[in-house]
Coordinates of C-alpha atoms in Angstrom, one line a residue:
M1 CA -72.8 33.2 35.9
P2 CA -72.8 29.7 34.3
Y3 CA -71.6 31.0 31.0
G4 CA -69.3 33.7 32.3
T5 CA -65.7 33.4 33.5
P6 CA -65.7 31.3 36.8
R7 CA -64.0 33.2 39.6
T8 CA -63.9 30.5 42.3
E9 CA -63.3 26.8 42.3
E10 CA -67.0 26.1 43.1
E11 CA -68.1 28.1 40.2
R12 CA -65.7 26.3 37.9
R13 CA -66.9 22.9 39.1
A14 CA -70.5 23.9 38.7
R15 CA -70.0 25.2 35.2
H16 CA -68.2 22.1 34.2
A17 CA -70.9 19.8 35.6
M18 CA -73.6 21.8 33.9
I19 CA -72.0 21.8 30.5
Y20 CA -70.2 18.3 30.4
G21 CA -72.0 16.4 33.1
T22 CA -70.9 15.1 36.4
E23 CA -69.3 11.9 35.1
T24 CA -66.5 13.7 33.2
T25 CA -63.1 14.7 34.5
M26 CA -62.5 18.3 35.1
P27 CA -59.5 19.7 33.1
A28 CA -56.8 22.0 34.4
V29 CA -57.6 25.6 35.0
R30 CA -56.6 27.8 32.1
M31 CA -55.8 31.4 32.4
G32 CA -55.5 33.2 29.0
R33 CA -53.7 31.0 26.5
G34 CA -51.4 29.0 28.9
V35 CA -51.6 27.0 32.0
G36 CA -51.0 29.1 35.0
A37 CA -48.5 28.4 37.8
G38 CA -49.8 26.2 40.5
E39 CA -52.5 24.7 38.4
R40 CA -53.2 21.0 38.2
L41 CA -51.8 19.1 35.2
P42 CA -53.1 16.0 33.4
P43 CA -52.2 12.8 35.2
E44 CA -50.2 11.5 32.1
Y45 CA -47.8 14.5 32.3
S46 CA -44.3 13.7 33.7
P47 CA -41.6 16.3 34.5
D48 CA -39.1 13.8 32.9
D49 CA -40.7 14.7 29.5
E50 CA -38.7 17.9 29.5
T51 CA -35.4 15.9 29.3
L52 CA -36.3 14.5 25.8
F53 CA -34.6 17.6 24.2
P54 CA -31.1 18.4 25.3
P55 CA -30.7 21.8 26.8
L56 CA -28.8 24.5 24.9
A57 CA -25.8 24.2 27.2
A58 CA -25.3 20.6 26.3
V59 CA -25.4 21.4 22.6
I60 CA -22.8 24.2 23.0
L61 CA -20.6 21.8 25.0
L62 CA -20.8 19.2 22.3
V63 CA -19.9 21.7 19.6
K64 CA -16.9 22.8 21.7
I65 CA -15.7 19.2 22.0
V66 CA -15.9 18.7 18.3
C67 CA -14.0 21.8 17.6
V68 CA -11.2 20.9 20.0
L69 CA -10.9 17.4 18.5
A70 CA -10.8 18.9 15.0
A71 CA -8.1 21.3 16.1
L72 CA -6.0 18.5 17.7
Y73 CA -6.3 16.4 14.5
A74 CA -5.2 19.2 12.3
G75 CA -2.3 20.0 14.6
L76 CA -1.2 16.3 14.7
S77 CA -1.5 16.1 10.9
A78 CA 0.6 19.2 10.5
L79 CA 3.2 17.8 12.9
Q80 CA 3.4 14.5 11.1
K81 CA 3.9 16.2 7.7
Y82 CA 6.7 18.3 9.3
M83 CA 8.4 15.2 10.7
E84 CA 8.0 13.4 7.4
K85 CA 9.6 16.3 5.6
R86 CA 12.5 16.3 7.9
A87 CA 13.0 12.5 7.7
R88 CA 13.1 12.7 3.9
A89 CA 15.3 15.7 3.7
G90 CA 18.2 15.0 1.3
L91 CA 16.8 11.7 0.0
E92 CA 16.1 10.8 -3.6
P93 CA 12.5 10.3 -4.7
F94 CA 11.2 7.0 -3.5
Q95 CA 11.4 4.7 -6.5
L96 CA 11.7 1.1 -7.7
L97 CA 14.3 0.5 -10.5
V98 CA 14.3 -2.6 -12.6
F99 CA 17.5 -3.5 -14.4
E100 CA 17.2 -6.2 -17.0
P101 CA 20.1 -8.3 -18.4
T102 CA 22.2 -7.0 -21.2
P103 CA 21.3 -8.2 -24.7
E104 CA 24.2 -10.6 -24.7
L105 CA 22.9 -12.3 -21.5
I106 CA 19.2 -12.1 -22.1
D107 CA 18.9 -15.6 -23.3
H108 CA 21.1 -17.2 -20.7
P109 CA 19.1 -19.1 -18.0
D110 CA 21.2 -17.6 -15.2
A111 CA 20.7 -14.0 -16.5
E112 CA 19.5 -11.9 -13.6
Y113 CA 17.1 -9.0 -13.2
V114 CA 18.1 -6.5 -10.5
L115 CA 15.4 -4.9 -8.5
Q116 CA 16.6 -1.8 -6.6
V117 CA 14.6 0.4 -4.1
K118 CA 16.0 3.9 -3.6
G119 CA 14.8 6.9 -1.6
S120 CA 13.4 5.2 1.5
V121 CA 13.9 6.4 5.0
K122 CA 16.6 4.4 6.9
G123 CA 15.1 1.9 9.3
R124 CA 11.6 1.8 7.7
R125 CA 10.2 -1.5 6.4
V126 CA 10.2 -1.5 2.6
Q127 CA 8.4 -4.1 0.5
I128 CA 8.5 -5.0 -3.2
K129 CA 5.1 -6.1 -4.2
F130 CA 3.4 -7.7 -7.3
G131 CA 0.0 -6.5 -8.6
K132 CA -1.9 -3.5 -9.6
G133 CA -2.5 -2.0 -6.2
K134 CA -6.1 -3.1 -5.7
Y135 CA -7.7 -2.5 -2.3
A136 CA -5.0 0.1 -1.5
G137 CA -2.3 -2.4 -2.1
Y138 CA -2.8 -4.3 1.2
L139 CA -3.8 -7.6 -0.5
D140 CA -0.9 -7.6 -3.1
P141 CA 1.7 -10.4 -2.5
V142 CA 5.1 -9.3 -1.1
F143 CA 8.0 -10.5 -3.1
R144 CA 10.9 -9.2 -1.0
E145 CA 11.1 -7.2 2.2
H146 CA 13.9 -5.2 3.9
Y147 CA 14.6 -2.1 5.9
G148 CA 15.7 1.0 4.0
D149 CA 17.2 0.9 0.5
F150 CA 18.1 -2.5 -0.8
S151 CA 18.5 -4.5 -4.1
V152 CA 17.6 -8.0 -5.2
S153 CA 19.0 -10.1 -7.9
V154 CA 16.7 -12.8 -9.3
T155 CA 16.3 -14.6 -12.6
G156 CA 13.4 -13.9 -14.9
R157 CA 12.0 -17.3 -14.4
E158 CA 11.9 -16.9 -10.7
L159 CA 10.0 -13.6 -11.1
A160 CA 7.6 -15.2 -13.5
Q161 CA 6.9 -18.2 -11.3
F162 CA 6.3 -16.1 -8.3
A163 CA 3.8 -13.9 -10.2
D164 CA 2.2 -16.9 -11.8
H165 CA 1.7 -18.5 -8.3
H166 CA -0.1 -15.4 -7.1
R167 CA -2.0 -14.9 -10.4
T168 CA -0.5 -11.5 -11.1
I169 CA 1.1 -12.4 -14.5
I170 CA 0.1 -11.6 -18.1
G171 CA 1.2 -14.5 -20.3
R172 CA 2.3 -18.1 -19.7
V173 CA 5.5 -19.3 -18.0
P174 CA 7.3 -21.3 -20.7
G175 CA 8.3 -24.8 -20.1
T176 CA 11.8 -26.3 -19.6
K177 CA 12.6 -26.4 -23.3
E178 CA 10.8 -23.2 -24.2
S179 CA 11.5 -19.5 -24.0
G180 CA 9.0 -16.6 -23.9
D181 CA 8.0 -13.2 -22.6
V182 CA 5.6 -12.3 -19.9
T183 CA 4.5 -9.1 -18.2
I184 CA 4.2 -8.5 -14.5
Y185 CA 3.2 -5.4 -12.4
M186 CA 5.5 -4.3 -9.6
Y187 CA 5.9 -1.5 -7.2
A188 CA 7.6 -0.7 -3.9
Q189 CA 5.9 0.3 -0.7
E190 CA 7.4 2.0 2.4
V191 CA 5.5 1.3 5.7
R192 CA 5.2 4.7 7.5
P193 CA 4.1 4.8 11.2
N194 CA 0.8 6.6 11.8
M195 CA 0.6 7.7 8.2
I196 CA -0.5 6.3 4.9
D197 CA 2.1 4.0 3.4
L198 CA 4.2 5.5 0.6
R199 CA 4.2 3.7 -2.8
T200 CA 6.1 4.1 -6.0
P201 CA 4.2 4.2 -9.3
I202 CA 3.0 0.8 -10.5
E203 CA 4.9 -0.2 -13.6
A204 CA 4.5 -3.1 -16.1
V205 CA 7.8 -5.0 -16.3
H206 CA 8.4 -7.1 -19.4
I207 CA 10.5 -10.2 -18.7
H208 CA 12.2 -12.5 -21.1
I209 CA 12.4 -16.1 -19.9
P210 CA 15.1 -18.2 -21.6
S211 CA 14.7 -22.0 -21.8
M212 CA 16.3 -24.2 -19.2
T213 CA 18.0 -26.5 -21.8
E214 CA 21.3 -24.7 -21.6
K215 CA 21.3 -24.8 -17.8
I216 CA 20.6 -28.6 -17.9
T217 CA 23.4 -29.2 -20.5
E218 CA 25.9 -26.9 -18.9
Q219 CA 26.8 -29.6 -16.4
I220 CA 28.5 -31.4 -19.3
P221 CA 31.9 -29.6 -19.8
G222 CA 32.3 -28.0 -23.2
L223 CA 28.6 -28.2 -24.3
T224 CA 27.9 -24.6 -23.2
T225 CA 30.0 -21.6 -23.0
P226 CA 30.8 -19.9 -19.6
L227 CA 28.6 -16.9 -18.6
P228 CA 30.1 -13.8 -20.3
V229 CA 30.9 -10.7 -18.3
T230 CA 30.6 -7.2 -19.8
P231 CA 33.7 -5.0 -19.9
R232 CA 32.1 -2.6 -17.5
D233 CA 31.4 -5.3 -14.9
A234 CA 34.8 -6.8 -15.5
A235 CA 36.5 -3.4 -14.7
I236 CA 34.5 -3.0 -11.5
G237 CA 35.3 -6.6 -10.4
Y238 CA 38.9 -6.3 -11.4
A239 CA 39.2 -3.2 -9.1
A240 CA 37.8 -5.3 -6.3
G241 CA 40.3 -8.1 -6.9
T242 CA 38.3 -10.5 -9.0
R243 CA 40.3 -12.3 -11.8
Y244 CA 39.1 -12.5 -15.3
E245 CA 40.3 -14.1 -18.6
I246 CA 39.4 -14.1 -22.2
K247 CA 38.1 -17.3 -23.8
I248 CA 36.7 -18.5 -27.1
G249 CA 32.9 -18.1 -26.9
F250 CA 32.0 -21.3 -28.7
P251 CA 31.1 -24.7 -27.3
I252 CA 34.0 -27.2 -26.9
L253 CA 36.5 -24.5 -27.9
S254 CA 35.7 -22.7 -24.6
L255 CA 37.6 -25.6 -22.8
L256 CA 40.8 -24.2 -24.2
P257 CA 42.9 -22.1 -21.7
G258 CA 42.1 -18.4 -21.7
V259 CA 44.2 -15.2 -21.6
P260 CA 44.3 -13.2 -18.4
Y261 CA 42.2 -10.1 -18.8
A262 CA 42.9 -6.5 -17.6
P263 CA 40.6 -3.5 -18.1
G264 CA 41.0 -1.9 -21.5
M265 CA 42.2 -5.0 -23.3
W266 CA 40.8 -5.7 -26.8
V267 CA 38.4 -8.6 -27.0
P268 CA 38.3 -10.2 -30.5
W269 CA 35.1 -11.2 -32.1
G270 CA 34.0 -14.6 -30.9
W271 CA 35.8 -14.3 -27.6
I272 CA 34.2 -13.5 -24.3
I273 CA 35.3 -12.3 -20.9
T274 CA 34.7 -14.8 -18.1
E275 CA 35.5 -15.0 -14.4
V276 CA 38.3 -17.4 -13.4

């Protein structure tokens, strides 16, 4: 039965030799549509080929591991939020306050700007930075650094020079005999462990820079008047034991002896309160 279904190995070999010739390689025996058990397979077949696709058990294990890691991350995040909420309980909102000099002192070279950070967690590192928060704020220059709430007193010229050095200033720092206004961007940042750092809103701070002429000439007695003190500051200082007096607020005349000052006293026009 050369064209029928071979039933023995000899019939299969004979049929293959008759149809394809004796020089060809005989294929594996096929039964129906698949290769039967125990049959010969092509020489290029390797049992390792079955490992190219991971078994179903490995896929299930990988999915379980991913789910466990996601659950751990979610639990850790929830715990961090809870601990952060407890740490900030009773605190004011985290903020940076900028107090500029009073109008009477704005043109004095020693007039100070007060930078105050409030609402930080005690013991955490807090930074006052200049800039607009580019690259998540990690490349902005640090002006001052402390732990917890703190305040800094600095002149407008010092602020402007620092900002100008780090190229975070809008405007030009005036010269020694000049005065002018510049704008800088500032914010405070609290370094939080294992969490994203907390930052205050970025605000534009307008700074008036007086000339240095008065500071240079103040070394000559009488050419400049003493630095005046506001009644509010004088009342606070008086309660702490600081002595004040009332003097004439004009050059040369300010060399005349003053009158001891006490909170509530009337200050005539042209007179100023100064520290003894």
